[in-house]
CSV table of C-alpha atoms in Angstrom, one decimal:
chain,number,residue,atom,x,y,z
N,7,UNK,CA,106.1,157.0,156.1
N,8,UNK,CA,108.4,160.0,156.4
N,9,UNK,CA,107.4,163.6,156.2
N,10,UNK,CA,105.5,164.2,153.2
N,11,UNK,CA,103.8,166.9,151.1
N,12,UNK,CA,100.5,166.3,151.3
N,13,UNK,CA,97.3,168.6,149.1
N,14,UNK,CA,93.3,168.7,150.1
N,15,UNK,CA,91.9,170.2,146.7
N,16,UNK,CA,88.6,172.0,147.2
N,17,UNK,CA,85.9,173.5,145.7
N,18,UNK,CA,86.2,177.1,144.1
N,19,UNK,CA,86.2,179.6,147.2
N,20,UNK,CA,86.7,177.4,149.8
N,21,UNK,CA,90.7,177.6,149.9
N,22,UNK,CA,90.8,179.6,152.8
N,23,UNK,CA,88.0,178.3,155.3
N,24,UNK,CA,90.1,174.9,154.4
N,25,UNK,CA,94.0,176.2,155.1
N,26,UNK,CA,91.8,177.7,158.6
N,27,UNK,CA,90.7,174.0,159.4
N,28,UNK,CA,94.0,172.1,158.1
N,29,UNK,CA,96.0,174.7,160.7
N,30,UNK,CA,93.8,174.2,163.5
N,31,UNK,CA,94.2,170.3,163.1
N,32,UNK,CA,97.8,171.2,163.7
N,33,UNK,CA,99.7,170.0,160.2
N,34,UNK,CA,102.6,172.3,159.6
N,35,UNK,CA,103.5,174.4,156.6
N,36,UNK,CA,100.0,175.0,155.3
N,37,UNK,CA,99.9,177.0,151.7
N,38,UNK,CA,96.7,177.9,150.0
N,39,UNK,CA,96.2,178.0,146.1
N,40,UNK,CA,93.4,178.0,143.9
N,41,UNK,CA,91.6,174.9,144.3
N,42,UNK,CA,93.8,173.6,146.7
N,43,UNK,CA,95.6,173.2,150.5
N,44,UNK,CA,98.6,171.9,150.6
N,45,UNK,CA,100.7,170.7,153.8
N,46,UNK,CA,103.2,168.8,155.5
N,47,UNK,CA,102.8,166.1,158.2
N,48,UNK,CA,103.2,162.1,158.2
N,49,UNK,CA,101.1,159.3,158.4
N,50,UNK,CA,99.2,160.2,161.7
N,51,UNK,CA,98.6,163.5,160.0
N,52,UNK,CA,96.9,161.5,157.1
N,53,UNK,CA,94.7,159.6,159.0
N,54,UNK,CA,93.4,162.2,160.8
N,55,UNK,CA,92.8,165.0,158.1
N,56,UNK,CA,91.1,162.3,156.0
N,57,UNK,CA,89.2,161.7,159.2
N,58,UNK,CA,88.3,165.3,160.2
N,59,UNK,CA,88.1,167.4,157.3
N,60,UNK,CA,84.9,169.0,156.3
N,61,UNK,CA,85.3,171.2,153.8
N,62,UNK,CA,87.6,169.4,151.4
N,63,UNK,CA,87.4,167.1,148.8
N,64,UNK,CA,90.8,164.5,149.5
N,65,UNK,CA,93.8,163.8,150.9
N,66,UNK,CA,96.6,163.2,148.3
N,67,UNK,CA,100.4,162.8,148.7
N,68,UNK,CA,102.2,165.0,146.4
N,69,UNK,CA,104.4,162.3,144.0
N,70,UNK,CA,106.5,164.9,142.2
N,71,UNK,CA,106.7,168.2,140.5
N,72,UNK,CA,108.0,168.8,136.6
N,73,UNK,CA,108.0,170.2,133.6
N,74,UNK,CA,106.2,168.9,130.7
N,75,UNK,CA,106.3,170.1,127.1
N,76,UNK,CA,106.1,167.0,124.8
N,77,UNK,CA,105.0,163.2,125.9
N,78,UNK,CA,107.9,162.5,126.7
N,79,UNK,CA,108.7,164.8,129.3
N,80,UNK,CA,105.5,163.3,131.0
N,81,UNK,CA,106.8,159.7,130.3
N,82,UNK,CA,110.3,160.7,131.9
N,83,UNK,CA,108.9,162.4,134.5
N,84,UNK,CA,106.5,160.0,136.2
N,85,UNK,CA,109.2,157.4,135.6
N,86,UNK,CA,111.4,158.6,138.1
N,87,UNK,CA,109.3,158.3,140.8
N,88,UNK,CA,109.5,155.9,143.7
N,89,UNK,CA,106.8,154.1,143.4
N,90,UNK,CA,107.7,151.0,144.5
N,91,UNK,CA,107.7,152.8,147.7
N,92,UNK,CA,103.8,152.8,147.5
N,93,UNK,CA,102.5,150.7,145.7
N,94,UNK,CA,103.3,146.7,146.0
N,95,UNK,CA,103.6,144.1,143.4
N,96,UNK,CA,100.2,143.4,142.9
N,97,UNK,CA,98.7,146.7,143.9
N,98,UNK,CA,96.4,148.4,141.3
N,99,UNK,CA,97.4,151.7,140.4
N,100,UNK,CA,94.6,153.3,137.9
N,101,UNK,CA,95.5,156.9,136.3
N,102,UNK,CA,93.6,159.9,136.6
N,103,UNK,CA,94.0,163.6,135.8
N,104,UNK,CA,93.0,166.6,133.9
N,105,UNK,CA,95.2,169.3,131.8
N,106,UNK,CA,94.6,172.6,131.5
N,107,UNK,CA,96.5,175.6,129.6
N,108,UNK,CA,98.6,173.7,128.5
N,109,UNK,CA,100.6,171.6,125.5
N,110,UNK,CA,99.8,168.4,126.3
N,111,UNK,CA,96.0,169.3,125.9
N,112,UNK,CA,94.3,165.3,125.7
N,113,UNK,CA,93.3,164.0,128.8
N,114,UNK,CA,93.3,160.8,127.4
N,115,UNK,CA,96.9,160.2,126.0
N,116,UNK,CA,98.4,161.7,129.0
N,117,UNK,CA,96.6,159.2,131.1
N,118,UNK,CA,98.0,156.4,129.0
N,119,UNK,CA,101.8,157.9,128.6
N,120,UNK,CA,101.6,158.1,132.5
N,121,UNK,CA,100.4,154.8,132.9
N,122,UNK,CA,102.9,152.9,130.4
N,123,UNK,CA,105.6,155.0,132.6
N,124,UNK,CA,104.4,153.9,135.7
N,125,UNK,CA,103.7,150.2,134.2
N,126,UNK,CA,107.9,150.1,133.0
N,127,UNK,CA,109.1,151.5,136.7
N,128,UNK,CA,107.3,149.2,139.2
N,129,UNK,CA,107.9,146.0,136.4
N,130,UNK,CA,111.8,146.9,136.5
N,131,UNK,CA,111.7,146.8,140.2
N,132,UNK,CA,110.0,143.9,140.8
N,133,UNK,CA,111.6,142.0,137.8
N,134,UNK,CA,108.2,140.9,136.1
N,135,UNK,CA,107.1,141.7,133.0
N,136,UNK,CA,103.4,141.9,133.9
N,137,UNK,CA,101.5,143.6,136.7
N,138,UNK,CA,98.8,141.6,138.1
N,139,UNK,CA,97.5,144.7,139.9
N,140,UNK,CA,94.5,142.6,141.6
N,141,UNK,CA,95.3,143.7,144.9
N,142,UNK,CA,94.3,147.5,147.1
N,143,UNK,CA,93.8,150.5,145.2
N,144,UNK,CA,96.7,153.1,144.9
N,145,UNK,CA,94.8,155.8,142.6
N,146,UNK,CA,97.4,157.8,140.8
N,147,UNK,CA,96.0,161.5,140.0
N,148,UNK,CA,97.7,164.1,137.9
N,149,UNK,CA,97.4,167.9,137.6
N,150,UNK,CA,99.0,169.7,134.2
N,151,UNK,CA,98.7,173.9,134.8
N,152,UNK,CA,100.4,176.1,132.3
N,153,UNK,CA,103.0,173.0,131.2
N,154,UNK,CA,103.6,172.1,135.3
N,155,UNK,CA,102.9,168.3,135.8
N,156,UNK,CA,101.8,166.9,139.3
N,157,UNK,CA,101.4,163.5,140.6
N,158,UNK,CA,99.5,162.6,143.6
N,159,UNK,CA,98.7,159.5,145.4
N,160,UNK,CA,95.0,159.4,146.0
N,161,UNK,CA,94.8,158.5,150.1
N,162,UNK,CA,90.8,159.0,150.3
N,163,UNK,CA,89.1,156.8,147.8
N,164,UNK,CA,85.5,158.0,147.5
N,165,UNK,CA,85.5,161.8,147.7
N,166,UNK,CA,85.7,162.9,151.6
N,167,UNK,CA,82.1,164.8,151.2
N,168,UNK,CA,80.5,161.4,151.0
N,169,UNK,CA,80.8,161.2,155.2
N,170,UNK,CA,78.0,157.8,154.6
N,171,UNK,CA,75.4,159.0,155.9
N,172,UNK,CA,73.4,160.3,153.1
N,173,UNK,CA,72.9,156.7,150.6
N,174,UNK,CA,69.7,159.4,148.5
N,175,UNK,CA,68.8,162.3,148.2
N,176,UNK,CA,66.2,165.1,146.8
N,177,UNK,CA,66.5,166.9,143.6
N,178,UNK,CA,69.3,168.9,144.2
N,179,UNK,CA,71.1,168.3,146.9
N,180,UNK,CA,73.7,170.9,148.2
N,181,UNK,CA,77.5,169.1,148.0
N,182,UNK,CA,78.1,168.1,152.4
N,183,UNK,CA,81.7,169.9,152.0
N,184,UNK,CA,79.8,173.3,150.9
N,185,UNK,CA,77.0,173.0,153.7
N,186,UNK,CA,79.9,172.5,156.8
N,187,UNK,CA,81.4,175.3,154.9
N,188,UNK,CA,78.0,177.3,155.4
N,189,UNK,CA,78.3,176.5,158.7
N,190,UNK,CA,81.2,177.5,159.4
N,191,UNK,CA,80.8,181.0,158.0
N,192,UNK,CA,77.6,181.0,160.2
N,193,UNK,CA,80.3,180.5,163.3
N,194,UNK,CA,77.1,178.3,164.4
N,195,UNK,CA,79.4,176.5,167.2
N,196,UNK,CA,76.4,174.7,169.2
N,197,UNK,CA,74.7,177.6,171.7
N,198,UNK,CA,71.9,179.5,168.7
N,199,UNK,CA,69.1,178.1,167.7
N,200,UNK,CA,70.2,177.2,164.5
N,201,UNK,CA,67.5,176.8,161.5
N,202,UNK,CA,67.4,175.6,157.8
N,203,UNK,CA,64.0,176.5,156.6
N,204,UNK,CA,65.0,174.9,152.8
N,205,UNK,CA,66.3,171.6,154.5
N,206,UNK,CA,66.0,169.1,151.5
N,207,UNK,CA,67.3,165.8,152.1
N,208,UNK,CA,68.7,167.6,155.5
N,209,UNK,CA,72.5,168.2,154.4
N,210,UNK,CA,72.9,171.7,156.2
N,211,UNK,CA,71.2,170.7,159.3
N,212,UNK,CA,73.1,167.9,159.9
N,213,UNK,CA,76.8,169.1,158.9
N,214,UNK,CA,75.4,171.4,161.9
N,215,UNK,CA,74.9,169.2,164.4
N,216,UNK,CA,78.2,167.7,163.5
N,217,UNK,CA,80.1,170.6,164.0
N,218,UNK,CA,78.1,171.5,167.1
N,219,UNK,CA,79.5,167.8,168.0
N,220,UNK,CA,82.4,168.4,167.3
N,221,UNK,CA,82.5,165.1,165.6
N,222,UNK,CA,85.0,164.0,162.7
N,223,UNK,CA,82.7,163.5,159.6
N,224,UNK,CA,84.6,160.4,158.0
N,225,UNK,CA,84.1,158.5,161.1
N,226,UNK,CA,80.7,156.4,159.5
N,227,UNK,CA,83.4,155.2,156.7
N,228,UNK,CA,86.8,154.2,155.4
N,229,UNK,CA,89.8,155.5,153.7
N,230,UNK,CA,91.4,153.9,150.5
N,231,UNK,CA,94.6,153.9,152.4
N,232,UNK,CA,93.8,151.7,155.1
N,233,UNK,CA,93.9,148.8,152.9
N,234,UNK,CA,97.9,149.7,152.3
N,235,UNK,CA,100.3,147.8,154.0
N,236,UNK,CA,102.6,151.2,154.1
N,237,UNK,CA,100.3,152.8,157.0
N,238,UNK,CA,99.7,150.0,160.3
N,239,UNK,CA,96.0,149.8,161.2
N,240,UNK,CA,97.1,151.6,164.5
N,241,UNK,CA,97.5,154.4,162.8
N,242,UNK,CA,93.7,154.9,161.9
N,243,UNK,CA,93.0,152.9,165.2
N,244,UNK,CA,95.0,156.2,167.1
N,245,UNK,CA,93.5,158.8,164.9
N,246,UNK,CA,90.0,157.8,165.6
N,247,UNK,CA,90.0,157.2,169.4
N,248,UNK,CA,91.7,160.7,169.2
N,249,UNK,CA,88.8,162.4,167.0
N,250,UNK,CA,86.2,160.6,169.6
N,251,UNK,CA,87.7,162.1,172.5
N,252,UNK,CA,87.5,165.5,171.6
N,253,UNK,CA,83.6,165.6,171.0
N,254,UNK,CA,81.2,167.5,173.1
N,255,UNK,CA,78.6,166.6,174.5
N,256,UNK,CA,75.3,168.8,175.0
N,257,UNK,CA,71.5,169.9,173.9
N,258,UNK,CA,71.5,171.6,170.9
N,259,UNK,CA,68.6,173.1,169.4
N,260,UNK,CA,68.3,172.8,165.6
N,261,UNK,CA,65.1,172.6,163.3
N,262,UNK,CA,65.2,171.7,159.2
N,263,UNK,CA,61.7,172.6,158.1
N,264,UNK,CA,60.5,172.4,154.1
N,265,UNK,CA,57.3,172.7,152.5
N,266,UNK,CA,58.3,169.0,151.0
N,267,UNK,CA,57.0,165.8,152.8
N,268,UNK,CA,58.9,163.5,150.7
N,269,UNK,CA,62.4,165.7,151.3
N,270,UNK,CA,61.5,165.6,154.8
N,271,UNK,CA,61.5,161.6,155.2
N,272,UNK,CA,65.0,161.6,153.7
N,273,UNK,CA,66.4,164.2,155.8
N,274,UNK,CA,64.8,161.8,158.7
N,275,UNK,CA,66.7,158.7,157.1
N,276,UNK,CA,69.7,160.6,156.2
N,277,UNK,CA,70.3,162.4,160.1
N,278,UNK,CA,69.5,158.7,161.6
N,279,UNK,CA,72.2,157.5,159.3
N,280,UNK,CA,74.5,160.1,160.8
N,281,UNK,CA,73.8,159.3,164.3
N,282,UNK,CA,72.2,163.0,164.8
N,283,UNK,CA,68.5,162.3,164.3
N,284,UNK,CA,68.2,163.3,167.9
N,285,UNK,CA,69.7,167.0,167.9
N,286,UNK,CA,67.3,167.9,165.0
N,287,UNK,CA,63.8,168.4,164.7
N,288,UNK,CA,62.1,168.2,161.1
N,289,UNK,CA,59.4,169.8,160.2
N,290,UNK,CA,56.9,170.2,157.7
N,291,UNK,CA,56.3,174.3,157.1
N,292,UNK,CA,56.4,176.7,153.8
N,293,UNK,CA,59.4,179.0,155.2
N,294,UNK,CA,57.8,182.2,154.0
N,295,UNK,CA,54.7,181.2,156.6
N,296,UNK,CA,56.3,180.0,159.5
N,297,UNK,CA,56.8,181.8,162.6
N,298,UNK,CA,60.5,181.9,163.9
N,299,UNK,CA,61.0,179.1,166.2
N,300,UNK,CA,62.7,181.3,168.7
N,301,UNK,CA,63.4,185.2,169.8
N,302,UNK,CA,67.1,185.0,168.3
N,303,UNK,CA,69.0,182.1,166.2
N,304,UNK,CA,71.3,181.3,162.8
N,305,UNK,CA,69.8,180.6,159.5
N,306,UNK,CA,71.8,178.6,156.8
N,307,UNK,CA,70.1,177.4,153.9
N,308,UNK,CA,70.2,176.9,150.0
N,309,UNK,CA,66.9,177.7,148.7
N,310,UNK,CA,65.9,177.0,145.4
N,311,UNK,CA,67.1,178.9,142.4
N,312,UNK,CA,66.1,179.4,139.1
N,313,UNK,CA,69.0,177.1,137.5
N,314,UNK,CA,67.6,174.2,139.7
N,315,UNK,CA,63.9,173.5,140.7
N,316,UNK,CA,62.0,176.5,140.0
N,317,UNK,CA,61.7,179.1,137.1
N,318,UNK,CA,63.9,182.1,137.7
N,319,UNK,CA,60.9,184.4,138.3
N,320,UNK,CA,58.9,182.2,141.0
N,321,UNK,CA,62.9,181.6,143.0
N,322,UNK,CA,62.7,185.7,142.5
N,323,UNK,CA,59.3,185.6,144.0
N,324,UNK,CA,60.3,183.7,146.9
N,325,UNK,CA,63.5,185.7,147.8
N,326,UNK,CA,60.9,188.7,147.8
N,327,UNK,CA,58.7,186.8,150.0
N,328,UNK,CA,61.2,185.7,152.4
N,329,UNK,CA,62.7,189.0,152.6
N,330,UNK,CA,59.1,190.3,153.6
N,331,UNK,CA,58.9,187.6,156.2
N,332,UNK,CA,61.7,188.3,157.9
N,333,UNK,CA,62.3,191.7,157.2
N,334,UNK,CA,62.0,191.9,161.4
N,335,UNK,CA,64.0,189.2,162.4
N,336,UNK,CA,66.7,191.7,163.4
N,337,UNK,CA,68.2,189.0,166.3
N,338,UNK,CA,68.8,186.3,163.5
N,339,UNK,CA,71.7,186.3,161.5
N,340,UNK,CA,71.4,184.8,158.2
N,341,UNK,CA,73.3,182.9,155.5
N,342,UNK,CA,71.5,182.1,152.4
N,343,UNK,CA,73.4,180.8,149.0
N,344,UNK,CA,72.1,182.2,145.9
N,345,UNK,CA,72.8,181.9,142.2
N,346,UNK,CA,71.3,185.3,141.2
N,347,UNK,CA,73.2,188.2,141.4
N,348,UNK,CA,70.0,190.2,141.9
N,349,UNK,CA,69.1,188.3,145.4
N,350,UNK,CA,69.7,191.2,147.4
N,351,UNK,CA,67.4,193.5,145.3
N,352,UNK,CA,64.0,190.9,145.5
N,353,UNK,CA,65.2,189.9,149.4
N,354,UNK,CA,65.4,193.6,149.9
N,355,UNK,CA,68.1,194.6,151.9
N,356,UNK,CA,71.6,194.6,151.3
N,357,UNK,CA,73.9,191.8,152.8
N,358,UNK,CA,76.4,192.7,155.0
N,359,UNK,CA,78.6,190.8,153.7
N,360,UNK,CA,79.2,188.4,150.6
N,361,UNK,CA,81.1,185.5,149.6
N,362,UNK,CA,81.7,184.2,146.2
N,363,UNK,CA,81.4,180.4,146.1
N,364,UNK,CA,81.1,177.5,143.7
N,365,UNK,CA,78.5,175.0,144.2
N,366,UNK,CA,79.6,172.6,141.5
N,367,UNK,CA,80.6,174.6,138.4
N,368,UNK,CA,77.6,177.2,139.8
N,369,UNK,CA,78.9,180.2,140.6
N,370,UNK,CA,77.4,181.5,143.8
N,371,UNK,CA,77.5,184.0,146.7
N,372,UNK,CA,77.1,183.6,149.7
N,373,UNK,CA,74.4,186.8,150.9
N,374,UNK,CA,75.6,187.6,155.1
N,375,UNK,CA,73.0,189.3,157.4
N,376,UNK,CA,74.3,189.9,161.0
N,377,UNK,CA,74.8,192.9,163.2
N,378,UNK,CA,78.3,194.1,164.1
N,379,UNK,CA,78.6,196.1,167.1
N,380,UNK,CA,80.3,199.9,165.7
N,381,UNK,CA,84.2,199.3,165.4
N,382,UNK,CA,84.4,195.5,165.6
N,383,UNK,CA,86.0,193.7,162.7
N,384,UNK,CA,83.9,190.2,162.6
N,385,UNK,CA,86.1,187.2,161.3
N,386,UNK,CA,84.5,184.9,158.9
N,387,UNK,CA,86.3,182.0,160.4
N,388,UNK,CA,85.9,181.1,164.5
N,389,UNK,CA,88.8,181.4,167.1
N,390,UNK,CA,89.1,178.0,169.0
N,391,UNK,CA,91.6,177.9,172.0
N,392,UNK,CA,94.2,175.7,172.7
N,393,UNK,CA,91.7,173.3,174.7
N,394,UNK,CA,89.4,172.5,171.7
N,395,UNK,CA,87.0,174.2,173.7
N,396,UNK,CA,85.2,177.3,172.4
C-alpha cells in the first residue's frame, strides 16, 4: 500500500490527547477534528497505530470525500472508488455509517444505496454478477456531516478499546480508551505510587501499569486487517517485535482498592489476563476509610455517580466524604471523573483544573488537584524524548 489518509475517531474530548499520541508514534500530517485524528502514513504506520493506540477507538483508511445532496450523489460517489484495490472477489464488504445534519437523513437507505454502489463496482471489475463475499471482512464505514459524505475502510475490527484482557466486567465499567486517557492526564509515567481507590473490574489500574510498561495495548489480540492479503504478515510481524522492544522494565507500585469483593475478583482475573497482575496490588477497603498507602502518590479514579450505581444524593455524600478524607493529602495529586457539575462544591475545594469529557454519551469533567510551583505552566500531555525514554 501507498501513502494513505488514514482517521482514529474518538470519544468526545479526547481529540487532542489522541493527535499528542498519533505524533509521538511518528505518522506525519496529523489534523485534529471533532471526534476524530486524522493522518498520513502506510502500511507499517497501520499496523502499528492499531497496535499502540490507547486512547482511540479505530484505525480507518479514508476511501473518498464528496458531496451528497440526493441518493444519487451517494450512489455515484461511492461508485467511483477503487475498491477492487481492497477488497478481493470474494471479500465481504458489510456497510456501516451514520448521518447527521444533513439531507439524506435515513441511516438505513443510505446503507443500502452505498452498498448496491459498491455491489455494481467490484461485480463490473471482476466480471460476475454475484458476490460470494464468504471470504475476510473489509468493513465499509461512512460519515454524512452537513451534506459531506466519507468512506472509510474499517482496519481494526472490534473497537481498539477492547485490548482482550477484560472478557466481564462490574456494573459500570469505565470505557479502557477513557481510563489510559485518565492516565495520561495524570502524567503517571511509572515512578508515584499510583492509586485507584474505585477500581471496579480494575480498568484504571491496569491501563496504568500498561503505560508505566510502556506496552502496546493491542498486543493480547488481532486486527481485522491482517486477514487481507493487501498488507504481508511481516508487516504486523515488524510492528510488534518493534512495540516489544521499546518496553521498560521496572517495579512499579500501584494499588486498586474497592469496598466490593466481587469487583475485586474481576479486577484480579482481568489484570492476569493483561499480563500485569504482578505490578498491582488489590485490595479490599471503603476509600473514604483507608489510610493513604504512601507519603505522596497519583490518584485516578471514576467513582460512582448518581446516573450509575447510586442515588445522586448518597454519590453527593460520598464526594463530601472523600473530600473530608483527603482534605490533607496535599502531596497527592488527584484525578477524579465526575458527572455532577456540583462535585467540587460537596468535595470541597476547587479543582485546579478541569476537563470536559464524554464517557459514552455522559457528559463529564474531569476535576485536577495538583500543585504548580508559582510561574510554571503545567502541560496536560507528557514530554517524551527522542529515546522513548522519559
Amino acid at each position: 500500500m501507498d501513502q494513505m489518509t488514514m482517521l482514529v475517531p474518538c470519544l468526545f474530548g479526547l481529540e487532542g490527547l489522541v493527535g499528542d499520541e498519533l505524533r509521538r508514534l511518528g505518522v506525519q500530517n496529523v489534523r485534529v477534528e471533532d471526534r476524530k485524528v486524522y493522518f498520513e502514513g502506510n502500511e507499517h504506520d497501520l499496523a502499528r497505530v492499531n497496535l499502540c493506540c490507547r486512547m482511540g477507538e479505530r484505525v480507518m483508511i479514508l476511501l473518498s470525500r464528496f458531496e451528497v445532496h440526493s441518493f444519487e450523489d451517494l450512489f455515484q460517489g461511492v461508485k467511483k472508488i477503487p475498491l477492487e484495490d481492497y477488497i478481493p472477489k470474494n471479500g465481504a464488504f458489510p456497510i456501516k455509517g451514520y448521518s447527521l445534519d444533513s439531507q439524506l437523513h435515513s441511516v438505513p437507505d443510505c446503507q443500502a444505496v452505498a452498498k448496491k454502489a459498491a455491489v455494481e463496482r467490484l461485480g463490473k471489475h471482476y466480471g460476475i454478477g454475484w458476490l460470494p463475499e464468504d471470504g475476510a471482512t473489509y468493513q465499509l464505514r461512512f460519515s454524512i456531516m452537513k451534506d459531506i459524505c466519507e468512506v472509510y475502510l474499517d482496519t481494526s475490527g472490534a473497537s481498539l478499546h477492547k485490548r482482550g484482557y477484560r472478557a466481564i466486567g462490574n456494573e459500570a465499567p469505565l470505557h479502557e480508551t477513557m481510563a489510559a486517557a485518565m492516565v495520561t492526564l495524570s502524567r503517571y509515567r511509572g515512578r508515584d505510587f499510583f492509586w485507584d481507590p474505585f477500581c471496579g473490574s480494575g480498568t484504571i489500574a491496569i491501563e496504568a501499569a500498561l503505560i508505566a510498561l510502556n506496552r502496546a495495548p493491542g498486543l493480547n489480540r488481532t486486527f481485522a486487517a491482517q486477514n487481507w492479503a493487501t498488507i504481508a504478515p511481516e508487516v504486523w510481524q515488524q510492528a510488534r517485535t518493534e512495540a516489544l522492544d521499546k518496553e521498560f522494565r521496572g517495579d512499579y507500585r500501584i494499588l486498586g482498592s474497592d469496598i466490593d469483593p466481587n469487583s475485586l475478583g474481576i479486577a484480579i482475573q482481568n489484570a492476569k489476563k493483561a499480563g500485569v497482575s504482578k505490578l498491582i496490588e488489590f485490595r479490599e477497603a471503603d476509600a473514604t476509610k483507608l489510610s493513604l498507602p504512601a507519603e505522596s502518590g497519583v490518584i485516578v479514579c471514576n467513582p460512582p455517580y448518581g446516573e450509575r450505581m447510586l442515588e445522586q444524593r448518597s454519590a453527593q455524600r460520598l464526594y463530601r466524604d472523600m473530600g473530608r478524607h483527603w482534605k490533607f493529602a496535599d502531596r497527592w495529586s488527584k484525578y477524579i471523573i465526575s458527572s455532577d457539575p456540583e462535585f467540587e462544591h460537596f468535595f470541597g475545594k476547587t479543582a485546579t483544573k478541569k476537563r470536559k469529557l464524554y464517557n459514552g454519551r455522559l457528559q463529564c469533567n474531569v476535576y485536577m488537584y495538583f500543585e504548580s510551583k508559582a510561574g510554571e505552566k503545567r502541560n496536560e500531555t507528557p514530554v517524551y524524548h527522542q529515546s522513548g525514554r522519559r
